Amino acid sequence: MLWTEIKKWAKTHGYEVLKDKGDEEKDEPVTYYWSKIDDPSASGVSPSVSKLARDIYNNITNNAWVDHQTEYKEK
């Protein structure tokens, strides 16, 4: 997944996303922050672009598919 695509997708659904590249000298990982524009309490931190998309999708769907995602991951 591309960062720019997820950023556009999130914005169309009312979310703001930020990318923190970390400090390369200290070997810090890239971190992604997201929040719902009209509800700042709906926010989170994700370690990758794919998990960022998953976390926003789960927030949009009120976590309706989390059990399915967990089951799929276990198989």
Coordinates of N, CA and C in Angstrom, one line a residue, residues 3-73:
W3 N 1.6 5.2 0.9 CA 1.2 6.2 1.9 C 0.3 7.2 1.3
T4 N 0.6 7.7 0.1 CA -0.3 8.8 -0.5 C -1.7 8.3 -0.7
E5 N -1.9 7.1 -1.1 CA -3.2 6.5 -1.4 C -4.0 6.4 -0.1
I6 N -3.4 5.9 1.0 CA -4.0 5.8 2.3 C -4.4 7.2 2.8
K7 N -3.5 8.1 2.7 CA -3.7 9.5 3.2 C -4.9 10.1 2.5
K8 N -5.0 9.9 1.2 CA -6.2 10.4 0.4 C -7.5 9.7 0.9
W9 N -7.4 8.4 1.0 CA -8.6 7.6 1.4 C -9.0 8.0 2.8
A10 N -8.1 8.2 3.7 CA -8.5 8.6 5.1 C -9.1 10.0 5.1
K11 N -8.6 10.9 4.3 CA -9.2 12.2 4.2 C -10.6 12.2 3.7
T12 N -10.9 11.3 2.7 CA -12.3 11.3 2.2 C -13.2 10.7 3.2
H13 N -12.7 10.0 4.2 CA -13.6 9.5 5.3 C -13.5 10.3 6.5
G14 N -12.9 11.5 6.5 CA -12.9 12.4 7.6 C -11.8 12.2 8.6
Y15 N -10.7 11.6 8.2 CA -9.6 11.4 9.1 C -8.4 12.2 8.7
E16 N -7.6 12.5 9.7 CA -6.3 13.2 9.4 C -5.2 12.2 9.8
V17 N -4.2 12.1 8.9 CA -3.1 11.1 9.2 C -1.8 11.9 9.1
L18 N -0.8 11.4 9.9 CA 0.5 12.0 10.0 C 1.5 10.9 9.9
K19 N 2.6 11.2 9.3 CA 3.7 10.2 9.2 C 4.9 10.8 9.9
D20 N 5.4 10.0 10.9 CA 6.7 10.4 11.6 C 7.8 9.5 11.2
K21 N 8.7 10.0 10.5 CA 9.8 9.1 9.9 C 10.8 8.7 11.0
G22 N 10.7 9.2 12.2 CA 11.6 8.8 13.3 C 13.0 9.3 13.0
D23 N 13.9 9.0 13.8 CA 15.3 9.4 13.7 C 16.2 8.3 13.2
E24 N 16.6 8.4 11.9 CA 17.4 7.3 11.3 C 18.7 7.0 12.0
E25 N 19.3 8.0 12.6 CA 20.5 7.8 13.3 C 20.3 7.0 14.6
K26 N 19.2 7.1 15.2 CA 18.9 6.3 16.4 C 18.1 5.0 16.0
D27 N 17.9 4.7 14.7 CA 17.2 3.5 14.2 C 15.8 3.5 14.7
E28 N 15.1 4.6 14.8 CA 13.7 4.7 15.2 C 12.8 4.4 14.0
P29 N 11.8 3.6 14.2 CA 10.9 3.2 13.1 C 10.0 4.3 12.7
V30 N 9.4 4.2 11.5 CA 8.4 5.1 11.0 C 7.1 4.8 11.8
T31 N 6.4 5.9 12.2 CA 5.2 5.7 13.0 C 4.1 6.6 12.3
Y32 N 2.9 6.0 12.3 CA 1.7 6.7 11.6 C 0.7 7.0 12.7
Y33 N 0.3 8.3 12.7 CA -0.7 8.8 13.7 C -2.0 9.1 12.9
W34 N -3.2 8.8 13.5 CA -4.4 9.1 12.8 C -5.4 9.6 13.8
S35 N -6.4 10.4 13.4 CA -7.5 10.9 14.2 C -8.6 11.3 13.3
K36 N -9.8 11.1 13.9 CA -11.0 11.6 13.2 C -11.1 13.1 13.4
I37 N -11.4 13.8 12.3 CA -11.3 15.2 12.3 C -12.4 15.8 13.2
D38 N -13.6 15.2 13.2 CA -14.7 15.8 14.0 C -14.9 15.1 15.4
D39 N -14.0 14.1 15.7 CA -14.0 13.4 17.0 C -12.5 13.1 17.4
P40 N -11.8 14.0 17.9 CA -10.4 13.8 18.3 C -10.2 12.6 19.2
S41 N -11.2 12.2 19.9 CA -11.0 11.0 20.8 C -10.9 9.7 20.1
A42 N -11.3 9.7 18.8 CA -11.1 8.6 17.9 C -9.8 8.8 17.2
S43 N -8.7 8.2 17.8 CA -7.4 8.4 17.3 C -6.5 7.2 17.6
G44 N -5.3 7.1 17.0 CA -4.5 6.0 17.3 C -3.1 6.1 16.7
V45 N -2.3 5.2 16.9 CA -0.9 5.1 16.4 C -0.8 3.7 15.7
S46 N -0.2 3.7 14.5 CA 0.0 2.5 13.8 C 1.5 2.4 13.3
P47 N 2.0 1.1 13.3 CA 3.4 0.9 13.0 C 3.7 0.8 11.5
S48 N 2.6 0.7 10.7 CA 2.8 0.5 9.2 C 1.6 1.1 8.5
V49 N 1.8 1.3 7.2 CA 0.7 1.8 6.3 C -0.5 0.9 6.3
S50 N -0.2 -0.4 6.2 CA -1.3 -1.4 6.1 C -2.1 -1.5 7.4
K51 N -1.3 -1.3 8.5 CA -2.0 -1.3 9.8 C -2.8 0.0 10.1
L52 N -2.3 1.1 9.5 CA -3.0 2.3 9.5 C -4.3 2.2 8.8
A53 N -4.3 1.7 7.6 CA -5.5 1.5 6.9 C -6.5 0.6 7.6
R54 N -6.0 -0.5 8.2 CA -6.8 -1.4 9.0 C -7.4 -0.7 10.2
D55 N -6.6 0.0 10.9 CA -7.1 0.7 12.1 C -8.2 1.7 11.8
I56 N -8.0 2.5 10.7 CA -9.0 3.5 10.3 C -10.3 2.8 9.9
Y57 N -10.1 1.7 9.1 CA -11.3 0.9 8.6 C -12.1 0.4 9.8
N58 N -11.4 -0.2 10.8 CA -12.0 -0.7 12.0 C -12.8 0.4 12.7
N59 N -12.2 1.6 12.8 CA -12.9 2.7 13.4 C -14.2 3.1 12.6
I60 N -14.1 3.1 11.3 CA -15.2 3.5 10.5 C -16.4 2.5 10.7
T61 N -16.0 1.2 10.8 CA -17.0 0.1 10.9 C -17.3 -0.2 12.3
N62 N -16.9 0.6 13.3 CA -17.2 0.3 14.7 C -16.7 -1.1 15.1
N63 N -15.5 -1.5 14.6 CA -14.8 -2.7 14.9 C -15.7 -4.0 14.6
A64 N -16.5 -3.9 13.6 CA -17.4 -5.0 13.2 C -16.7 -6.2 12.7
W65 N -15.5 -6.0 12.1 CA -14.8 -7.1 11.5 C -13.5 -7.5 12.2
V66 N -13.3 -7.1 13.4 CA -12.1 -7.4 14.2 C -12.0 -8.9 14.5
D67 N -13.1 -9.5 14.8 CA -13.1 -11.0 15.1 C -12.7 -11.7 13.8
H68 N -13.3 -11.3 12.7 CA -12.9 -12.0 11.4 C -11.4 -11.8 11.1
Q69 N -10.9 -10.6 11.3 CA -9.5 -10.3 11.1 C -8.6 -11.1 11.9
T70 N -9.0 -11.3 13.2 CA -8.2 -12.1 14.1 C -8.2 -13.6 13.7
E71 N -9.4 -14.0 13.3 CA -9.5 -15.4 12.9 C -8.7 -15.7 11.6
Y72 N -8.7 -14.8 10.7 CA -8.0 -14.9 9.5 C -6.5 -14.9 9.7
K73 N -6.0 -14.1 10.6 CA -4.6 -14.0 11.0 C -4.1 -15.3 11.6

